[in-house]
mmCIF file of C-alpha atoms in Angstrom:
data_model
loop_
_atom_site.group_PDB
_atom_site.id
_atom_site.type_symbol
_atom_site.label_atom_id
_atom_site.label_comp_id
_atom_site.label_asym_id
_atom_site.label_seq_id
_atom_site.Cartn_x
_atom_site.Cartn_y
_atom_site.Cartn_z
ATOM 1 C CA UNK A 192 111.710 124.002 70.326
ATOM 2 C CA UNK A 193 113.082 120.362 68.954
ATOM 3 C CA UNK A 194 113.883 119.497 72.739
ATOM 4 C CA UNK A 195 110.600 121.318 74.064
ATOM 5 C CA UNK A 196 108.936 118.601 71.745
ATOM 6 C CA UNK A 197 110.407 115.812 72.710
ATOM 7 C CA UNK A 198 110.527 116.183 76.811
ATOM 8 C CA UNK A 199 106.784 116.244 75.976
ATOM 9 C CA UNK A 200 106.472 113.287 74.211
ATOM 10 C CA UNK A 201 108.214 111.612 76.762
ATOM 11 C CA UNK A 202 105.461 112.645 78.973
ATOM 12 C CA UNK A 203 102.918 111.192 76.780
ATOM 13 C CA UNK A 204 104.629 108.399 76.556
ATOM 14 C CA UNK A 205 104.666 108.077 80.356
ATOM 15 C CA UNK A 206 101.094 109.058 80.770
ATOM 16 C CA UNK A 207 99.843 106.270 78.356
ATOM 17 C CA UNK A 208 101.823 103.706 79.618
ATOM 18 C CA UNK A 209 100.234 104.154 83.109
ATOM 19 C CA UNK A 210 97.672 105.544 82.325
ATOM 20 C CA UNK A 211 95.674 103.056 85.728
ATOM 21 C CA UNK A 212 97.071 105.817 87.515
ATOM 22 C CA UNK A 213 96.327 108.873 85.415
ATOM 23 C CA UNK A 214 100.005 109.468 86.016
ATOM 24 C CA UNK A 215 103.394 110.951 84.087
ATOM 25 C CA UNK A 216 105.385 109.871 86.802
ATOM 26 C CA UNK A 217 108.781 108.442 86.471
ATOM 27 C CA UNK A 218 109.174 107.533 90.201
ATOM 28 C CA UNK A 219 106.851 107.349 92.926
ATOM 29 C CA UNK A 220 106.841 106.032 96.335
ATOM 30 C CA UNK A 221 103.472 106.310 98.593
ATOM 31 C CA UNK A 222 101.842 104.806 101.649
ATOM 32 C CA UNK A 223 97.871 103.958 101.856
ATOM 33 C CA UNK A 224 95.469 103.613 105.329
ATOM 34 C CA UNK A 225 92.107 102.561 105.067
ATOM 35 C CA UNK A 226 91.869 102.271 109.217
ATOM 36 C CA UNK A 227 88.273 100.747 108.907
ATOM 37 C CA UNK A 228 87.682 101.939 112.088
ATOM 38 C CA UNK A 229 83.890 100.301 113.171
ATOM 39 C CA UNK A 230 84.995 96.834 112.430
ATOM 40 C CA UNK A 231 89.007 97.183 113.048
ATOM 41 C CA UNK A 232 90.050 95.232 109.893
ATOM 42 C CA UNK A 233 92.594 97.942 108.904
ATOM 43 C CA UNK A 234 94.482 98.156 105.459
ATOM 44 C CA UNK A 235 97.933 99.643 104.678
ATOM 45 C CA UNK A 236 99.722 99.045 101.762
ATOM 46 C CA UNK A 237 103.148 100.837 100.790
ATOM 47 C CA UNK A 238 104.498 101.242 97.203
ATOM 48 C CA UNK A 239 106.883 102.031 94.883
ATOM 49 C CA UNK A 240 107.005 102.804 91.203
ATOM 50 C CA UNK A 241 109.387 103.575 88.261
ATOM 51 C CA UNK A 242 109.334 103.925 84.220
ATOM 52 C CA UNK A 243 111.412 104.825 81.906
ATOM 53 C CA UNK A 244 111.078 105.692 78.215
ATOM 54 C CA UNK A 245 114.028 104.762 75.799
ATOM 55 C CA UNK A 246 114.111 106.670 72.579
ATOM 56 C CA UNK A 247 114.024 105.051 69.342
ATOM 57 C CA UNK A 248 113.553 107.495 66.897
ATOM 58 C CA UNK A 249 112.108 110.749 67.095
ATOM 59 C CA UNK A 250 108.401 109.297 67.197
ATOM 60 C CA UNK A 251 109.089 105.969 68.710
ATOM 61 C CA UNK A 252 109.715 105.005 72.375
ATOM 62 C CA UNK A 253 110.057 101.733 74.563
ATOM 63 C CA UNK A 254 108.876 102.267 77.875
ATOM 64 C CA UNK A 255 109.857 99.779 80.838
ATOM 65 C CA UNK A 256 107.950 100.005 84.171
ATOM 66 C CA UNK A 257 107.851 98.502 87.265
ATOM 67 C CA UNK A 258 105.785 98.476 90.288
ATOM 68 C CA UNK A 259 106.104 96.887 93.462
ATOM 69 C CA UNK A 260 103.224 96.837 96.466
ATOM 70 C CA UNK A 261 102.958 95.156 99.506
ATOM 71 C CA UNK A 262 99.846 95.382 101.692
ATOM 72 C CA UNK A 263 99.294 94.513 105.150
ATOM 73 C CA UNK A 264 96.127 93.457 107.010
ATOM 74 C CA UNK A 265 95.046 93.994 110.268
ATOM 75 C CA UNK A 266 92.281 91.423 111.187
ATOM 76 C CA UNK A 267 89.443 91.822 114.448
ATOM 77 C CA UNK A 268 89.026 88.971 116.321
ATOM 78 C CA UNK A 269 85.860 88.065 115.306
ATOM 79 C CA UNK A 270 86.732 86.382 112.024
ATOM 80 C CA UNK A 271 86.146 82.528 112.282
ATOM 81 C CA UNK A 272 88.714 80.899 111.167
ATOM 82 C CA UNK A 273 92.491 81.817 111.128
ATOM 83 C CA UNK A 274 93.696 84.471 109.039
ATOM 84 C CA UNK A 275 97.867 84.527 110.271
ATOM 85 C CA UNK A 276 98.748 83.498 106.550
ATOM 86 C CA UNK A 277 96.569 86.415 105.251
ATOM 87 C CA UNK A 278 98.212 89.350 106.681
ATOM 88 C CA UNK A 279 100.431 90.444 104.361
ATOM 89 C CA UNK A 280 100.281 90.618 100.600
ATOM 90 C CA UNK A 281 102.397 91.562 97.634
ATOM 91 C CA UNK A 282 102.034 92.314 94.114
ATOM 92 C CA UNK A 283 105.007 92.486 91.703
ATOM 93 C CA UNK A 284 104.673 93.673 88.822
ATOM 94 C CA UNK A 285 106.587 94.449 85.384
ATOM 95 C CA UNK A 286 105.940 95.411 81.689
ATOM 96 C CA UNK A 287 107.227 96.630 78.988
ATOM 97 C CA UNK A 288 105.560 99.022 76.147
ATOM 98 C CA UNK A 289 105.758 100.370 73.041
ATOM 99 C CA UNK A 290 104.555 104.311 71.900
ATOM 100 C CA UNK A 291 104.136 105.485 68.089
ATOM 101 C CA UNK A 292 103.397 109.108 67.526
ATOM 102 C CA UNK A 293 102.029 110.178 64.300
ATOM 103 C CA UNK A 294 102.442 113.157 62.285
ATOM 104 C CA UNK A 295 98.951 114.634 63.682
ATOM 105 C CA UNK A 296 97.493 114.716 67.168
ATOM 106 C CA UNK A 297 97.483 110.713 67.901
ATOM 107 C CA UNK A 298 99.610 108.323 69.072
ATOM 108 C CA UNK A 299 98.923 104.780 69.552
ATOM 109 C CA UNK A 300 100.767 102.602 72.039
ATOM 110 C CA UNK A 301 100.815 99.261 74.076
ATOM 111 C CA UNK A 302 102.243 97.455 76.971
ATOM 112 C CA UNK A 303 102.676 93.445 78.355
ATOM 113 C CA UNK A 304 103.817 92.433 81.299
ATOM 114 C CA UNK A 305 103.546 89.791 84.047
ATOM 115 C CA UNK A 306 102.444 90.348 87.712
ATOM 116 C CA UNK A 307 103.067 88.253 90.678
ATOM 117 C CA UNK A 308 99.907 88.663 93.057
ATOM 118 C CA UNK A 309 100.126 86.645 96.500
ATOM 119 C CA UNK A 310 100.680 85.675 100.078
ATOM 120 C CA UNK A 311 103.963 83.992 99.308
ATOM 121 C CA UNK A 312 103.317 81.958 101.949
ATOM 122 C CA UNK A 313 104.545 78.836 100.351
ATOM 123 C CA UNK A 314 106.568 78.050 96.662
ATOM 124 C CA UNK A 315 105.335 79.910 93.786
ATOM 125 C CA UNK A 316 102.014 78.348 91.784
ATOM 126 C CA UNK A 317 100.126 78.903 88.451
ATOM 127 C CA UNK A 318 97.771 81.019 90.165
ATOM 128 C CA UNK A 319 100.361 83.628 91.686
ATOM 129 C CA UNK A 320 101.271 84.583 87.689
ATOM 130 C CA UNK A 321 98.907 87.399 85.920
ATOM 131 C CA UNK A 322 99.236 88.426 82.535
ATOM 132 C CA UNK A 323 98.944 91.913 81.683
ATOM 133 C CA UNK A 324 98.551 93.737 78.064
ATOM 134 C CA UNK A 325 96.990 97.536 77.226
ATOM 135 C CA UNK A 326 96.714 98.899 73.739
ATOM 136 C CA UNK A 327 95.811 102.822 73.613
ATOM 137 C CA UNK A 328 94.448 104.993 70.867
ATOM 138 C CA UNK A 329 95.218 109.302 71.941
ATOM 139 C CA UNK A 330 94.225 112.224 70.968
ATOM 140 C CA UNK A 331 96.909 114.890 72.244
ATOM 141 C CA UNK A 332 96.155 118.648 71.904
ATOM 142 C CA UNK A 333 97.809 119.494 75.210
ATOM 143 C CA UNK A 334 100.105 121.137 73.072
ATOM 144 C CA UNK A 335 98.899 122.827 70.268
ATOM 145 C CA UNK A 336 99.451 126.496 70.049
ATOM 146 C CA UNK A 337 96.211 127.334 67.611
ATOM 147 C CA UNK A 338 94.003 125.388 70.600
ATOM 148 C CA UNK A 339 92.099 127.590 73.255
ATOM 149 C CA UNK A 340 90.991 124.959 75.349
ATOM 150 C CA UNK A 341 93.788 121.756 75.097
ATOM 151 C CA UNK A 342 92.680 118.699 75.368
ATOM 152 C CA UNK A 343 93.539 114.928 75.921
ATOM 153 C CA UNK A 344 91.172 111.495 74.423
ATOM 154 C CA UNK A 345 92.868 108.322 75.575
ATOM 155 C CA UNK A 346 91.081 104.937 74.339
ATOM 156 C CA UNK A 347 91.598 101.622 75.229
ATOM 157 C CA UNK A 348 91.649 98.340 76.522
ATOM 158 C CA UNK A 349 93.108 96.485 78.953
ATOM 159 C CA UNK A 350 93.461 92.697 79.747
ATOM 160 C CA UNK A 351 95.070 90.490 82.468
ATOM 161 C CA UNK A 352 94.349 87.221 83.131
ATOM 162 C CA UNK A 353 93.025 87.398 86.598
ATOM 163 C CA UNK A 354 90.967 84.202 87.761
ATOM 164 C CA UNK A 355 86.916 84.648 86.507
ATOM 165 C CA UNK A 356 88.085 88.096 84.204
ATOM 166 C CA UNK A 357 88.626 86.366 80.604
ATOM 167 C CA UNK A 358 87.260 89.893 78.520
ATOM 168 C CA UNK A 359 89.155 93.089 78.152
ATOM 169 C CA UNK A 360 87.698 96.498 80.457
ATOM 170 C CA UNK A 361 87.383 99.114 78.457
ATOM 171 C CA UNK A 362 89.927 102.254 78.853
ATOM 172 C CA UNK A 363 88.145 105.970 78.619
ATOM 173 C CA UNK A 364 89.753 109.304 79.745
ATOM 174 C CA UNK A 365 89.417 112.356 78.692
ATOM 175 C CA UNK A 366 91.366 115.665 80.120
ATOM 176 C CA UNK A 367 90.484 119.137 79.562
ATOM 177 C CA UNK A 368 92.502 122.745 80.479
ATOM 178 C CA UNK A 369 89.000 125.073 80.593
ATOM 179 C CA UNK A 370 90.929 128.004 82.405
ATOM 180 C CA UNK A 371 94.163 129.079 83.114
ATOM 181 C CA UNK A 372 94.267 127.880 86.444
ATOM 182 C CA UNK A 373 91.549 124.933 86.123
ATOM 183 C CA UNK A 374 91.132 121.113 84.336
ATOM 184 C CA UNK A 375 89.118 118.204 84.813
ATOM 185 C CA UNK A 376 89.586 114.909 83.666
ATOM 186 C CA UNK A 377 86.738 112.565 83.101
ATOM 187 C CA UNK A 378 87.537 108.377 83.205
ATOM 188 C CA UNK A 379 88.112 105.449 84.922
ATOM 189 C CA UNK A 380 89.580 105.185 87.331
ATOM 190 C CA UNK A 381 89.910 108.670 88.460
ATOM 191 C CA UNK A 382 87.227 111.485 87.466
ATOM 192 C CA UNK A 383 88.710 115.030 89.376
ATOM 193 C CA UNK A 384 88.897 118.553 89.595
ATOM 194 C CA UNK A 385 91.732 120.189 89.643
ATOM 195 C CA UNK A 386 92.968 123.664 90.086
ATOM 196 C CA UNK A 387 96.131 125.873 90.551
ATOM 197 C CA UNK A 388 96.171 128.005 93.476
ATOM 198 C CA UNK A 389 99.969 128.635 92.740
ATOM 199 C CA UNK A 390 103.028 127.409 91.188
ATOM 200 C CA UNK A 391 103.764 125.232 93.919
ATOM 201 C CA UNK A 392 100.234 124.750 95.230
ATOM 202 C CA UNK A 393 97.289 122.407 93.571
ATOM 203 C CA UNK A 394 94.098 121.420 95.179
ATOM 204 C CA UNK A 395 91.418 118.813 93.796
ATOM 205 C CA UNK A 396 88.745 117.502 94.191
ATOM 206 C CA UNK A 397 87.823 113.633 92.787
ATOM 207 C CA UNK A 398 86.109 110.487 92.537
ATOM 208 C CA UNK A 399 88.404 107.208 92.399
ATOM 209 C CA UNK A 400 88.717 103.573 92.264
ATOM 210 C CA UNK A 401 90.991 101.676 94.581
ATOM 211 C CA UNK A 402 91.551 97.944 94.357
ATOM 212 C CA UNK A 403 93.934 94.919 95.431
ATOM 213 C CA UNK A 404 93.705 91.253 94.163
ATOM 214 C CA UNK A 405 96.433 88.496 95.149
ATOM 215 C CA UNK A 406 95.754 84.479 95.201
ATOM 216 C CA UNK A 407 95.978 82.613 98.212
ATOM 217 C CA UNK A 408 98.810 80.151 98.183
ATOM 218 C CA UNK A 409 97.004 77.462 100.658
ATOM 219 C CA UNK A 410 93.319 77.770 99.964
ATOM 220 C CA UNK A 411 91.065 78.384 103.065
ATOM 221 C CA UNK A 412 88.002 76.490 104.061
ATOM 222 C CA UNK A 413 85.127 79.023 104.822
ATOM 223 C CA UNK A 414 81.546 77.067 105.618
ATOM 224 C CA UNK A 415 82.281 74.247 103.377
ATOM 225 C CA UNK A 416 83.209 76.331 100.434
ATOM 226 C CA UNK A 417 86.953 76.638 98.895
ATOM 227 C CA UNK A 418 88.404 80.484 99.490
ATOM 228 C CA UNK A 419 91.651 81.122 96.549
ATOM 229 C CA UNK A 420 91.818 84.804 96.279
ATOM 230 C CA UNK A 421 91.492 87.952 98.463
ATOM 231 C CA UNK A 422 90.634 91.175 97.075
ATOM 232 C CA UNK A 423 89.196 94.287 97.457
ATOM 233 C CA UNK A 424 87.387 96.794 95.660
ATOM 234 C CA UNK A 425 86.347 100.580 96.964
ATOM 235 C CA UNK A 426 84.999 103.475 95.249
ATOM 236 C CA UNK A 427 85.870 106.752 96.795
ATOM 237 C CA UNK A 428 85.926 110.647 96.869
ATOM 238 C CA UNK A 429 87.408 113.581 98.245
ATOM 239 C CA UNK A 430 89.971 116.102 98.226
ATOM 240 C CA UNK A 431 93.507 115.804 97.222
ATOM 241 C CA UNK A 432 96.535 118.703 98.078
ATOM 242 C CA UNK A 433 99.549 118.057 95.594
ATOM 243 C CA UNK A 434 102.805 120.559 96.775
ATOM 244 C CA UNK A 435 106.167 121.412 94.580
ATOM 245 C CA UNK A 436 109.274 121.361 95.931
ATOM 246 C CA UNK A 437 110.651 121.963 91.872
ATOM 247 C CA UNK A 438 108.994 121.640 88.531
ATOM 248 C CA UNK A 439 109.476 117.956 88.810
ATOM 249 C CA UNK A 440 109.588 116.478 92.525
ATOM 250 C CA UNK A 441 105.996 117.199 94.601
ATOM 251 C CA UNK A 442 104.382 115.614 97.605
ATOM 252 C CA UNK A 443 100.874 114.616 97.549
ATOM 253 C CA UNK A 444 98.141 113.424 100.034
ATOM 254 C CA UNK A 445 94.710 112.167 99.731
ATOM 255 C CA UNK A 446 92.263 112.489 101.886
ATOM 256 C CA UNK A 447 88.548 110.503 101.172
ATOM 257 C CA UNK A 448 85.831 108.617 102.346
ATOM 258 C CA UNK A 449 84.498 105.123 100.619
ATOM 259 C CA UNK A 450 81.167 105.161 98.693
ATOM 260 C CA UNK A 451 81.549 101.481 98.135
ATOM 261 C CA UNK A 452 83.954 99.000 100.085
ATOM 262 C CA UNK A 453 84.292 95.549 99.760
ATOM 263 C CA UNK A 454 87.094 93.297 100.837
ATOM 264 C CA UNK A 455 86.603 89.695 100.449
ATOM 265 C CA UNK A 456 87.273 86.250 99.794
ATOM 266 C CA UNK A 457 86.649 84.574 96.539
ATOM 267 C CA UNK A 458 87.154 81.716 94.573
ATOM 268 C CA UNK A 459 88.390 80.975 91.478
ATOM 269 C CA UNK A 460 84.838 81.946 89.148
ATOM 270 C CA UNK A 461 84.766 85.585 91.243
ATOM 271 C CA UNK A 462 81.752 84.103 93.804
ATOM 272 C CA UNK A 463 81.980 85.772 97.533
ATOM 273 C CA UNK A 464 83.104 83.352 99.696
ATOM 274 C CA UNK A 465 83.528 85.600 102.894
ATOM 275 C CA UNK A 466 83.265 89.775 103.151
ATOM 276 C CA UNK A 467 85.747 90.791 105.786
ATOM 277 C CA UNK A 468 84.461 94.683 105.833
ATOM 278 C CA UNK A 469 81.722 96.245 103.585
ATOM 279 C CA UNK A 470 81.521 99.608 105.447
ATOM 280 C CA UNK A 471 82.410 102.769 104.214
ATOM 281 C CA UNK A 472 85.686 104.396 106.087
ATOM 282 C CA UNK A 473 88.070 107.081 106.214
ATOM 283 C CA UNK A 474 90.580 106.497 103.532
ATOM 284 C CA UNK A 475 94.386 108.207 103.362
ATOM 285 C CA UNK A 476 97.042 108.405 100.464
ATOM 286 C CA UNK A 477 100.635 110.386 100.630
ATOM 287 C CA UNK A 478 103.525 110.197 99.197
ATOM 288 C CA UNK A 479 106.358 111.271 97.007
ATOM 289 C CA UNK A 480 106.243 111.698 93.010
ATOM 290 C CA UNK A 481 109.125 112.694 90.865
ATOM 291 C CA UNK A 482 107.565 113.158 87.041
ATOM 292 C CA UNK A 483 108.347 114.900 83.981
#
């Protein structure tokens, strides 16, 4: 039972530390298309992910993370002015966090880290560094033996220091087990549906947020105004298939169509400076997880 209790509060642990991806993972690796298809400006971006928890005592845990992401652009030929520089972006990114679990059903835990967001087109600038910090408040009755329905509150707020973002965004998920073979978990960024066909077999259905941001290391010059970031932001649903190979390792894949896309250029106070695609498209995510 002692070692039942603590492979689970690893996986807490995990699950509040990345919590952006609603996630227990320890490793993932995954691969992204939105193919865009009426206006040809295509997106694919291919990632990989680890964390690890490191036991303290039996109710404290660091947690180191990293996550690296590189996405790649396909531009139409319509775009007026040249956008060689622009076709590939990376984000780097790595934190470490802290978890405290209390006697009763919450724990409370936070994270800081720094991310690297560019073109790396040139040497490194101020404006390629992002600051990132979390602090979480959970409920955890996923657990409990006396509880019908278990249940999981996570609170929070994150902050980074990405150009024209200087407040915190609020953190709000909440999980629920309401059969045997059924959840839901309400939140940002990922509201779903989830349920168990089999032991190896899970199907869902959900609602999502998807999003890039990296500076641009030599600024662009769109109709007079200065262009310093490129970013996107698309909000999405569909249905997700999620297969076991073991209790542990599972492959996963996406499929969705966006509600809301917009990639664009900005500058530095968050103001549109050019919308490469606003359209909604076909949108694809697979990959590989290993978790706890």
């Amino acid at each position: 039972m002692k070692l039942f209790k603590k492979i689970m509060m690893v996986c807490v642990v995990c699950f509040a530390m990345h919590l952006t991806a609603q996630t227990s993972d320890l490793l993932r690796v995954e691969y992204l298309n939105i193919p865009n298809n009426n206006s040809k400006n295509s997106i694919q971006r291919f990632r990989g992910f680890f964390q690890l928890p490191l036991k303290i005592n039996e109710n404290d845990y660091f947690v180191v993370s990293g996550d690296y992401r590189t996405t790649n652009l396909e531009f139409n030929n319509n775009i007026p002015f040249e956008t060689k520089d622009l076709e590939n972006i990376q984000r780097i990114e790595a934190t470490l966090g802290y978890v405290h679990r209390t006697e009763g059903d919450w724990i409370y835990a936070g994270n800081a880290g720094l991310r690297l967001a560019s073109n790396f087109v040139g040497k490194m600038v101020s404006d390629d560094y992002i600051y990132v910090a979390n602090v979480y408040a959970i409920r955890d009755r996923t657990r409990k033996e006396d509880v019908e329905k278990p249940s999981r509150l996570i609170l929070g707020l994150n902050y980074t220091t990405t150009p024209g973002r200087d407040f915190p965004l609020p953190i709000i998920n909440y999980y629920k087990e309401f059969h045997p073979n059924w959840t839901y978990t309400l939140g940002v960024p990922k509201t779903n549906v989830r349920y168990k066909i089999d032991d190896k077999n899970h199907v869902q259905t959900f609602v999502t947020l998807d999003n890039f941001h990296a500076n641009i290391q030599k600024n662009l010059i769109v109709d007079n105004k200065l262009a310093e970031h490129i970013s996107m932001t698309t909000i999405l649903g569909g249905v997700g298939y999620e297969h076991y190979f073991t209790d542990h390792l599972l492959y996963y894949a996406y499929l969705a169509y966006t509600i809301s896309n917009d990639h664009r250029l900005r500058d530095n106070d968050r103001e549109d400076i050019y919308t490469f695609e606003d359209q909604p498209s076909v949108y694809l995510r697979t990959g590989l997880k290993f978790k706890i």
